[in-house]
Coordinates of C-alpha atoms and ligand atoms in Angstrom, one line a residue:
M11 CA 92.1 268.3 64.1
P12 CA 93.8 266.7 67.1
E13 CA 96.0 269.2 68.9
L14 CA 98.0 268.8 72.1
P15 CA 95.0 268.4 74.4
E16 CA 93.4 265.7 72.1
V17 CA 96.6 263.8 71.8
E18 CA 97.1 264.0 75.6
T19 CA 93.6 262.6 76.0
F20 CA 94.5 259.7 73.6
K21 CA 97.6 259.1 75.5
R22 CA 95.7 258.7 78.8
F23 CA 93.2 256.5 77.1
L24 CA 95.9 254.2 75.7
D25 CA 97.6 254.2 79.1
S26 CA 94.4 253.1 80.9
T27 CA 93.4 250.4 78.4
S28 CA 96.3 248.9 76.4
L29 CA 99.5 248.6 78.5
H30 CA 101.3 245.5 79.7
R31 CA 99.5 242.9 77.5
R32 CA 101.1 240.7 74.9
I33 CA 100.5 241.8 71.3
T34 CA 99.4 238.8 69.3
G35 CA 98.6 240.4 66.0
V36 CA 98.6 243.7 64.0
G37 CA 96.1 244.1 61.2
V38 CA 96.7 246.9 58.7
R39 CA 93.5 247.6 56.8
D40 CA 94.9 250.6 54.9
A41 CA 98.6 251.0 54.4
Y42 CA 98.6 254.7 53.5
V43 CA 99.2 255.3 57.3
L44 CA 102.5 253.4 57.5
R45 CA 105.7 255.4 57.2
G46 CA 108.8 253.5 56.2
I47 CA 107.5 250.1 57.1
S48 CA 105.4 247.4 55.5
A49 CA 102.3 245.9 57.1
R50 CA 104.1 242.6 57.4
E51 CA 107.1 244.1 59.0
L52 CA 105.1 246.1 61.5
A53 CA 103.3 242.9 62.6
R54 CA 106.5 240.9 62.7
R55 CA 108.3 243.4 64.9
L56 CA 105.5 244.0 67.3
N57 CA 104.2 240.5 67.8
G58 CA 105.1 239.1 71.2
R59 CA 105.9 242.6 72.6
R60 CA 103.9 244.7 75.0
F61 CA 103.1 248.4 75.1
E62 CA 104.9 249.5 78.3
N63 CA 104.4 253.2 78.5
S64 CA 103.9 256.3 76.4
I65 CA 105.3 259.7 75.9
R66 CA 103.6 262.6 74.1
H67 CA 105.5 265.4 72.5
G68 CA 103.5 268.1 70.8
K69 CA 101.0 266.3 68.6
H70 CA 103.0 263.1 68.4
L71 CA 102.4 260.1 70.7
F72 CA 105.2 257.5 71.2
V73 CA 104.3 254.2 72.7
R74 CA 107.2 252.0 73.9
A75 CA 106.9 248.4 72.9
G76 CA 109.1 246.3 75.2
D77 CA 110.0 242.7 74.9
D78 CA 107.9 240.0 76.4
P79 CA 109.6 239.2 79.8
S80 CA 108.4 235.6 79.6
S81 CA 109.9 235.1 76.2
P82 CA 112.8 232.5 76.1
R83 CA 114.3 234.3 73.1
L84 CA 117.1 236.8 73.3
R85 CA 115.8 240.0 74.7
R86 CA 115.2 242.6 72.0
A87 CA 115.8 246.4 72.4
S88 CA 112.7 248.5 72.9
L89 CA 110.9 250.0 70.0
W90 CA 108.7 252.9 69.9
L91 CA 105.5 253.1 67.9
R92 CA 104.9 256.6 66.8
L93 CA 101.3 257.8 66.2
H94 CA 100.3 261.0 64.6
F95 CA 96.6 261.6 64.3
G96 CA 96.6 263.9 61.3
M97 CA 93.2 265.6 60.9
T98 CA 90.7 263.0 62.2
G99 CA 92.7 260.3 63.9
S100 CA 91.6 258.8 67.2
L101 CA 92.0 255.6 69.3
E102 CA 89.2 253.1 70.0
Y103 CA 89.4 250.1 72.4
L104 CA 87.4 247.1 71.4
R105 CA 86.4 244.3 73.8
H106 CA 86.1 240.8 72.5
D107 CA 83.5 240.7 69.7
E108 CA 82.9 244.5 69.4
V109 CA 83.0 245.5 65.8
P110 CA 85.7 248.1 64.8
P111 CA 84.7 251.2 63.1
K112 CA 84.7 251.2 59.2
T113 CA 87.5 253.7 59.2
A114 CA 89.8 251.8 61.6
R115 CA 93.1 251.6 59.6
V116 CA 95.3 249.6 62.0
I117 CA 94.2 247.2 64.7
F118 CA 96.5 245.9 67.5
R119 CA 95.3 242.7 69.0
F120 CA 96.2 241.6 72.5
A121 CA 96.4 238.1 74.1
D122 CA 93.1 238.6 75.8
N123 CA 91.4 239.2 72.4
C124 CA 90.8 242.9 73.2
R125 CA 92.0 245.3 70.5
L126 CA 93.3 248.8 70.1
A127 CA 92.1 250.5 66.8
F128 CA 93.7 253.5 65.1
D129 CA 90.7 255.1 63.5
D130 CA 91.2 257.8 60.8
Q131 CA 88.4 258.9 58.6
R132 CA 90.3 261.4 56.4
K133 CA 93.5 259.5 56.2
F134 CA 96.1 262.0 57.3
G135 CA 97.4 259.9 60.2
E136 CA 100.8 258.4 60.4
I137 CA 102.2 255.3 62.1
E138 CA 105.9 254.2 62.2
L139 CA 108.4 252.3 64.3
I140 CA 111.4 254.2 65.6
E141 CA 114.2 253.3 67.9
S142 CA 114.7 256.6 69.6
V143 CA 112.2 259.4 70.5
D144 CA 115.0 261.9 71.1
E145 CA 116.5 261.2 67.7
F146 CA 113.1 261.6 66.0
L147 CA 112.5 265.0 67.8
R148 CA 116.0 266.1 66.8
T149 CA 115.7 265.1 63.1
R150 CA 112.2 266.8 62.9
H151 CA 113.6 269.9 64.6
L152 CA 110.5 269.9 66.9
G153 CA 110.4 272.7 69.5
P154 CA 109.7 272.1 73.2
D155 CA 106.3 270.9 74.0
A156 CA 103.8 273.7 74.8
L157 CA 103.2 272.3 78.3
E158 CA 107.0 271.9 79.0
I159 CA 108.3 275.2 77.7
S160 CA 109.4 277.6 80.4
L161 CA 108.2 281.2 80.6
A162 CA 111.8 282.3 79.9
Q163 CA 112.1 280.1 76.8
F164 CA 108.7 281.2 75.6
R165 CA 109.6 284.9 75.9
A166 CA 112.9 284.3 74.2
T167 CA 111.1 282.4 71.3
L168 CA 108.5 285.0 70.7
G169 CA 110.6 288.0 71.5
K170 CA 113.3 287.3 68.9
R171 CA 111.3 285.8 66.1
R172 CA 109.6 288.2 63.6
G173 CA 106.2 287.3 62.3
A174 CA 102.5 287.2 63.4
V175 CA 102.1 286.0 67.0
K176 CA 99.8 283.3 65.8
A177 CA 102.1 282.0 63.1
I178 CA 104.8 281.6 65.8
L179 CA 102.3 279.7 68.1
L180 CA 101.6 277.4 65.2
N181 CA 105.2 276.7 64.2
Q182 CA 105.9 273.3 65.5
Q183 CA 109.6 273.8 65.3
L184 CA 109.4 276.7 67.8
I185 CA 106.6 275.3 70.2
A186 CA 105.2 271.9 69.7
G187 CA 101.5 271.0 70.1
I188 CA 99.4 274.1 69.3
G189 CA 97.1 274.0 66.2
N190 CA 94.6 276.4 64.7
L191 CA 91.7 276.2 67.2
Y192 CA 93.7 276.4 70.4
A193 CA 96.0 279.1 69.1
D194 CA 92.9 281.3 68.5
E195 CA 91.6 280.3 72.0
I196 CA 94.9 281.2 73.7
L197 CA 95.1 284.6 71.9
F198 CA 91.5 285.4 72.8
R199 CA 92.1 284.6 76.4
A200 CA 95.3 286.7 76.4
R201 CA 93.4 289.5 74.5
S202 CA 96.2 289.5 71.9
H203 CA 95.5 290.1 68.2
P204 CA 96.5 287.1 66.1
A205 CA 98.3 289.2 63.5
G206 CA 100.2 291.3 66.1
E207 CA 103.9 291.4 65.4
S208 CA 105.6 289.1 67.7
T209 CA 108.7 291.1 68.5
S210 CA 106.5 294.1 69.4
V211 CA 104.6 292.3 72.2
S212 CA 105.6 293.6 75.6
D213 CA 107.1 291.3 78.3
K214 CA 103.9 291.8 80.3
D215 CA 101.8 290.7 77.4
L216 CA 104.1 287.7 76.6
T217 CA 103.7 286.6 80.2
R218 CA 99.9 286.9 79.9
L219 CA 100.0 284.9 76.6
F220 CA 102.1 282.1 78.3
R221 CA 99.6 281.9 81.2
A222 CA 96.7 281.8 78.7
M223 CA 98.5 279.0 76.8
R224 CA 98.9 276.9 79.9
H225 CA 95.4 277.6 81.2
V226 CA 93.7 276.7 77.9
L227 CA 95.6 273.6 77.2
G228 CA 95.4 272.4 80.8
K229 CA 91.6 273.0 81.0
A230 CA 90.9 271.3 77.7
I231 CA 92.8 268.2 78.9
T232 CA 90.9 268.2 82.3
L233 CA 87.6 268.2 80.3
K234 CA 89.0 265.5 78.0
T235 CA 88.5 267.9 75.1
D236 CA 84.7 267.4 75.2
Y237 CA 83.5 270.5 73.3
D238 CA 80.2 270.3 74.9
R239 CA 81.7 270.9 78.3
L240 CA 84.2 273.6 77.3
P241 CA 83.3 276.9 79.1
K242 CA 80.9 279.2 77.3
S243 CA 83.2 282.0 77.9
W244 CA 85.6 280.4 75.4
L245 CA 85.9 281.5 71.7
L246 CA 85.8 277.9 70.6
T247 CA 82.1 277.5 71.1
H248 CA 81.3 280.7 69.3
R249 CA 83.7 280.8 66.4
G250 CA 82.4 280.8 62.9
K251 CA 80.0 282.9 60.8
A252 CA 77.5 284.9 62.9
G253 CA 79.6 284.1 65.9
R254 CA 79.7 286.7 68.7
C255 CA 82.4 287.6 71.2
P256 CA 81.5 285.8 74.4
R257 CA 83.1 288.7 76.3
C258 CA 81.7 291.9 74.6
G259 CA 79.0 290.5 72.3
R260 CA 80.4 292.1 69.2
A261 CA 80.5 290.1 65.9
L262 CA 83.7 288.0 65.6
K263 CA 86.1 288.6 62.7
S264 CA 88.0 286.2 60.6
A265 CA 91.3 286.5 58.7
T266 CA 93.8 284.3 57.1
I267 CA 97.0 284.4 59.3
G268 CA 99.9 282.0 59.0
G269 CA 97.9 280.2 56.2
R270 CA 95.0 279.4 58.5
T271 CA 91.6 280.9 59.2
S272 CA 91.6 282.8 62.5
W273 CA 88.6 283.9 64.5
F274 CA 89.0 286.8 66.9
C275 CA 87.3 289.8 68.4
A276 CA 88.8 293.0 66.9
Y277 CA 87.6 295.0 69.9
C278 CA 88.9 292.7 72.7
Q279 CA 92.1 291.7 71.0
K280 CA 94.3 294.7 70.3
R281 CA 97.3 294.6 68.1
A282 CA 100.6 294.9 69.8
Ligands
ZN320 ZN1 85.0 291.1 72.3

């Protein structure tokens, strides 16, 4: 499931392939993905515009669609295309006659005939047009992005909120961007037990958790979230049945915490 590092990787991909070119068509192959807009309306509102820049917040990607500067019509206000990648979403860039994947759900065509495809095998992705990113974040009550939150904010969030540490890391309204895999990885690196009570974690351990969060997310982005290149010392490459702790070699344990399956080492990760 795409989490903050995957969405950041999609953002960089989109920025390097799809900006500043006139949009000449939007093909919707499966309308489940559209939120509050019809396929026809999406195409009508985007045609003639250009993707100018993008912003990521948590697991959401917002792409600004500006007006065509050469258009003689009255200038229209910017729109934002919001992409959420659900469980299996991704972006593909297609040159000229390259064939889109079967599971491409929406295809944006540019003036040079290249295309950007929103691919989504399991159909949990979302696309919509919004006028203001700030307003969207406010109405969804999304917390600060996990790479933007300060240590002081992080400590205040975890220190005053009762519940399992992992459930708090997963709560998008408290900290946006972390999902199941990276939450386990962050807790493993910080040697914190996922079910530990958040308000009992010491300041020192909260600082360690904060540093682990920044390190894990940053490193995954640097490696473009290529699982084959992630360090062998990470839990991610060992999690699952018969998995062993890459630090101490003991068998990993699993438990349902915050509604999700957690993998951890009961020896290395002590409860607060
Ligand atoms: Zn261990």
